[in-house]
Every structure is written in structure tokens, then in C-alpha cells.
Amino acid sequence: MKKTLTYVLTALMAGLVLMLGAPAASAHGGAIKLEVTGDGADNVNVLVTYKKDGHPVTEIVEATLSATSADGRSFGPVPLRSAPEGQNLYHAAEPLPNGDWKVTVTATEPAKAATTVKVKAGEISVSPVAATGPASASAQSKAAAAADDEGAMGMPLKIGIIALVALLAVAAFIGLARRNRASVGR
């Protein structure tokens, strides 16, 4: 009986150690994806995620933005700065002049990536049509960030369940140990 109990507890503890060690094994890295959209005014939003799993890049991103207008003007390169709206959202350090632009964002850290998109920069106009334009891309980005926040609650929940199972295993061990001592004492 003691050997069986020892094997069961060893297996439970090994499983607990493996589960708690899993987040380190699933650390992010590798190729990144740059999603570039106009913000509906005079700047550009760059959402940075990992290509493999779509999770936000939480490391510092080193990137620049360059642009060429249809009439031949050039802008940049200017560095991207972290935006206060989210940890993987970046903006150009300087506003984009009015007009239609072919924008290229190039990242060098934490991985190399580049993308080019067409963006219209100008003053914000208040009209029902504007709500379905570039501003809706920002709303979609915020919705995606909220969905990632919901997914982040999964890890604390898993750790809580593992801790509860471990406590139940310890309680079972103590109960069986007391029962064995009582039967040996008779």
C-alpha cells in the first residue's frame, strides 16, 4: 500500500512540476508580423504580433516608418514609438503629412520584418462614413487586444486548478498515512 501511494504521489508531483514549467517552454520567439493601418488622421498604427501563434510581441520593438506619396514626396525614416493604447501597438514618432502614401514599416528587433501598405493621411472628419473607414481598423485592433486579455486569464486559472489538485493529493496522503498508523497501532 505504501509503495502504491508513493508512486501515485510521485506521479502527481511530477505532473505538477511539468505543468508549472510549461509556460517557460511555450515562450514566444521567431518571426513577427506587422499590421499597418492609418489611424484616420495623420498617423499610422502598427500592431506587432508573432506569426506563429498571433500573440502580442511584448519585447521592445525597434522599427522605422518610411513613406512615398503619389506625387513623389518622401517622408522618413522615422522611428516607431510604443503607443499608450496597448503593449504591442506602435505609432510613428512624427505625424504623416496630408495625402495618399505608400508606407513601409521595417522592424529589426526582436526579429526582422517589413510590410508596405497604402494609407491616406489627413484631418479627422466627423461623418458616419468615417466610422467604417480606417478608424474601424483601430476598433478591431482594440477588440483583438481584449480577446488576448481574456486568453491571458487562462494561465492563472490553470495554476489555481493545479494548486487545488496538489492540495487534494497532500490531504489524501495525510489521510492515508493516519489511517495506516491507526491500523498498525491496533
Short mmCIF file of C-alpha atoms in Angstrom, two decimals:
data_model
loop_
_atom_site.label_atom_id
_atom_site.label_comp_id
_atom_site.label_asym_id
_atom_site.label_seq_id
_atom_site.Cartn_x
_atom_site.Cartn_y
_atom_site.Cartn_z
CA MET A 1 0.00 0.00 0.00
CA LYS A 2 2.78 2.43 0.88
CA LYS A 3 4.60 1.73 -2.40
CA THR A 4 1.47 2.37 -4.44
CA LEU A 5 0.78 5.58 -2.59
CA THR A 6 4.38 6.68 -3.09
CA TYR A 7 4.16 6.03 -6.83
CA VAL A 8 0.86 7.91 -7.13
CA LEU A 9 2.17 10.92 -5.23
CA THR A 10 5.41 10.92 -7.25
CA ALA A 11 3.41 10.89 -10.49
CA LEU A 12 1.18 13.73 -9.24
CA MET A 13 4.15 15.85 -8.19
CA ALA A 14 5.95 15.18 -11.49
CA GLY A 15 2.82 16.26 -13.37
CA LEU A 16 2.58 19.39 -11.25
CA VAL A 17 6.22 20.30 -11.95
CA LEU A 18 5.72 19.71 -15.67
CA MET A 19 2.57 21.84 -15.78
CA LEU A 20 4.15 24.73 -13.90
CA GLY A 21 7.21 24.54 -16.15
CA ALA A 22 5.07 24.63 -19.32
CA PRO A 23 4.81 28.43 -19.64
CA ALA A 24 8.58 28.72 -19.89
CA ALA A 25 8.61 26.08 -22.61
CA SER A 26 6.00 27.96 -24.62
CA ALA A 27 7.96 31.21 -24.62
CA HIS A 28 7.48 33.34 -27.69
CA GLY A 29 10.02 34.00 -30.36
CA GLY A 30 10.58 33.71 -34.05
CA ALA A 31 9.11 35.65 -36.92
CA ILE A 32 6.88 38.66 -36.30
CA LYS A 33 4.00 40.13 -38.29
CA LEU A 34 3.42 43.86 -38.77
CA GLU A 35 -0.17 45.01 -39.33
CA VAL A 36 -0.11 48.61 -40.58
CA THR A 37 -3.21 50.83 -40.83
CA GLY A 38 -3.90 54.54 -40.92
CA ASP A 39 -5.43 55.92 -37.75
CA GLY A 40 -7.99 58.02 -39.62
CA ALA A 41 -5.97 61.21 -39.09
CA ASP A 42 -2.28 61.90 -39.59
CA ASN A 43 -0.58 58.90 -38.06
CA VAL A 44 -0.17 55.18 -38.62
CA ASN A 45 -0.92 52.28 -36.25
CA VAL A 46 1.40 49.28 -36.30
CA LEU A 47 0.24 46.17 -34.46
CA VAL A 48 3.09 43.70 -33.84
CA THR A 49 2.32 40.01 -33.27
CA TYR A 50 4.13 36.70 -33.57
CA LYS A 51 3.43 34.96 -36.90
CA LYS A 52 3.37 31.50 -35.35
CA ASP A 53 0.65 31.99 -32.72
CA GLY A 54 -0.69 35.53 -33.23
CA HIS A 55 0.16 36.56 -29.66
CA PRO A 56 1.30 40.14 -28.99
CA VAL A 57 5.02 40.90 -29.06
CA THR A 58 5.83 42.11 -25.55
CA GLU A 59 9.53 42.75 -26.11
CA ILE A 60 10.72 46.17 -27.24
CA VAL A 61 10.24 46.54 -30.99
CA GLU A 62 12.80 48.52 -32.95
CA ALA A 63 11.19 49.72 -36.19
CA THR A 64 11.09 52.64 -38.59
CA LEU A 65 8.50 54.03 -40.96
CA SER A 66 9.21 55.49 -44.42
CA ALA A 67 6.64 56.72 -46.91
CA THR A 68 6.37 57.91 -50.50
CA SER A 69 3.41 59.93 -51.77
CA ALA A 70 1.73 59.58 -55.14
CA ASP A 71 3.14 62.99 -56.13
CA GLY A 72 6.74 61.97 -55.33
CA ARG A 73 7.19 63.41 -51.83
CA SER A 74 9.07 61.30 -49.31
CA PHE A 75 8.71 61.03 -45.55
CA GLY A 76 11.03 59.40 -43.03
CA PRO A 77 12.53 57.19 -41.99
CA VAL A 78 11.11 57.97 -38.55
CA PRO A 79 11.24 55.63 -35.55
CA LEU A 80 8.13 53.95 -34.20
CA ARG A 81 7.19 54.64 -30.59
CA SER A 82 5.16 52.45 -28.26
CA ALA A 83 1.56 53.66 -28.05
CA PRO A 84 -0.22 54.06 -24.70
CA GLU A 85 -3.24 52.11 -26.03
CA GLY A 86 -1.58 48.70 -25.96
CA GLN A 87 1.67 46.89 -25.35
CA ASN A 88 2.12 45.71 -28.95
CA LEU A 89 0.78 48.84 -30.66
CA TYR A 90 3.18 51.40 -32.15
CA HIS A 91 2.86 54.84 -33.80
CA ALA A 92 5.23 56.89 -35.94
CA ALA A 93 7.21 59.42 -33.89
CA GLU A 94 6.12 62.20 -36.29
CA PRO A 95 2.73 62.76 -37.95
CA LEU A 96 2.35 61.84 -41.59
CA PRO A 97 1.68 64.87 -43.88
CA ASN A 98 -1.71 65.04 -45.63
CA GLY A 99 -2.11 62.94 -48.73
CA ASP A 100 -2.05 59.40 -50.09
CA TRP A 101 1.07 57.49 -49.02
CA LYS A 102 2.74 54.19 -49.70
CA VAL A 103 4.02 53.40 -46.19
CA THR A 104 6.78 50.89 -45.47
CA VAL A 105 7.42 49.74 -41.91
CA THR A 106 10.69 47.89 -41.26
CA ALA A 107 11.42 46.15 -37.95
CA THR A 108 14.87 44.97 -36.84
CA GLU A 109 14.15 43.76 -33.28
CA PRO A 110 13.05 41.30 -31.87
CA ALA A 111 13.05 39.89 -35.41
CA LYS A 112 13.35 41.33 -38.90
CA ALA A 113 10.12 42.07 -40.74
CA ALA A 114 8.82 44.57 -43.27
CA THR A 115 5.48 45.42 -44.82
CA THR A 116 4.17 48.07 -47.22
CA VAL A 117 0.60 49.41 -47.34
CA LYS A 118 -1.27 52.39 -48.80
CA VAL A 119 -2.52 54.94 -46.26
CA LYS A 120 -4.47 58.18 -46.57
CA ALA A 121 -3.43 60.83 -44.06
CA GLY A 122 -5.46 63.94 -43.33
CA GLU A 123 -7.58 65.73 -40.82
CA ILE A 124 -10.25 63.75 -38.98
CA SER A 125 -13.67 64.28 -40.49
CA VAL A 126 -16.76 63.67 -38.41
CA SER A 127 -19.21 61.75 -40.57
CA PRO A 128 -20.94 58.36 -40.48
CA VAL A 129 -18.73 57.19 -43.38
CA ALA A 130 -15.55 57.80 -41.32
CA ALA A 131 -16.71 55.23 -38.74
CA THR A 132 -16.44 52.46 -41.32
CA GLY A 133 -13.06 53.55 -42.64
CA PRO A 134 -9.58 53.41 -41.07
CA ALA A 135 -10.94 54.14 -37.58
CA SER A 136 -12.78 50.80 -37.60
CA ALA A 137 -9.42 49.05 -38.04
CA SER A 138 -8.36 50.65 -34.75
CA ALA A 139 -11.55 49.37 -33.12
CA GLN A 140 -10.82 45.89 -34.47
CA SER A 141 -7.30 46.10 -33.03
CA LYS A 142 -8.74 47.02 -29.63
CA ALA A 143 -11.20 44.12 -29.85
CA ALA A 144 -8.34 41.74 -30.66
CA ALA A 145 -6.38 43.08 -27.67
CA ALA A 146 -9.43 42.48 -25.44
CA ALA A 147 -9.67 38.90 -26.71
CA ASP A 148 -5.97 38.40 -25.89
CA ASP A 149 -6.65 39.70 -22.37
CA GLU A 150 -9.39 37.08 -21.96
CA GLY A 151 -6.92 34.39 -23.07
CA ALA A 152 -4.41 35.65 -20.51
CA MET A 153 -6.82 34.67 -17.71
CA GLY A 154 -6.36 31.03 -18.70
CA MET A 155 -2.89 30.68 -17.15
CA PRO A 156 -3.82 31.84 -13.61
CA LEU A 157 -6.86 29.56 -13.77
CA LYS A 158 -4.70 26.58 -14.78
CA ILE A 159 -2.23 27.31 -11.97
CA GLY A 160 -5.11 27.57 -9.49
CA ILE A 161 -6.52 24.20 -10.59
CA ILE A 162 -3.08 22.60 -10.36
CA ALA A 163 -2.58 24.02 -6.85
CA LEU A 164 -6.01 22.69 -5.80
CA VAL A 165 -5.21 19.21 -7.15
CA ALA A 166 -1.86 19.28 -5.35
CA LEU A 167 -3.56 20.25 -2.07
CA LEU A 168 -6.09 17.44 -2.51
CA ALA A 169 -3.25 14.98 -3.16
CA VAL A 170 -1.44 16.11 0.01
CA ALA A 171 -4.69 15.85 2.00
CA ALA A 172 -5.26 12.32 0.65
CA PHE A 173 -1.69 11.37 1.56
CA ILE A 174 -2.09 12.68 5.11
CA GLY A 175 -5.42 10.87 5.49
CA LEU A 176 -3.99 7.57 4.25
CA ALA A 177 -0.89 7.96 6.43
CA ARG A 178 -3.07 8.48 9.55
CA ARG A 179 -5.23 5.52 8.59
CA ASN A 180 -2.11 3.31 8.17
CA ARG A 181 -0.75 4.44 11.55
CA ALA A 182 -4.08 3.71 13.21
CA SER A 183 -4.22 0.22 11.71
CA VAL A 184 -0.57 -0.50 12.68
CA GLY A 185 -1.21 0.62 16.27
CA ARG A 186 -4.04 -1.90 16.78
#
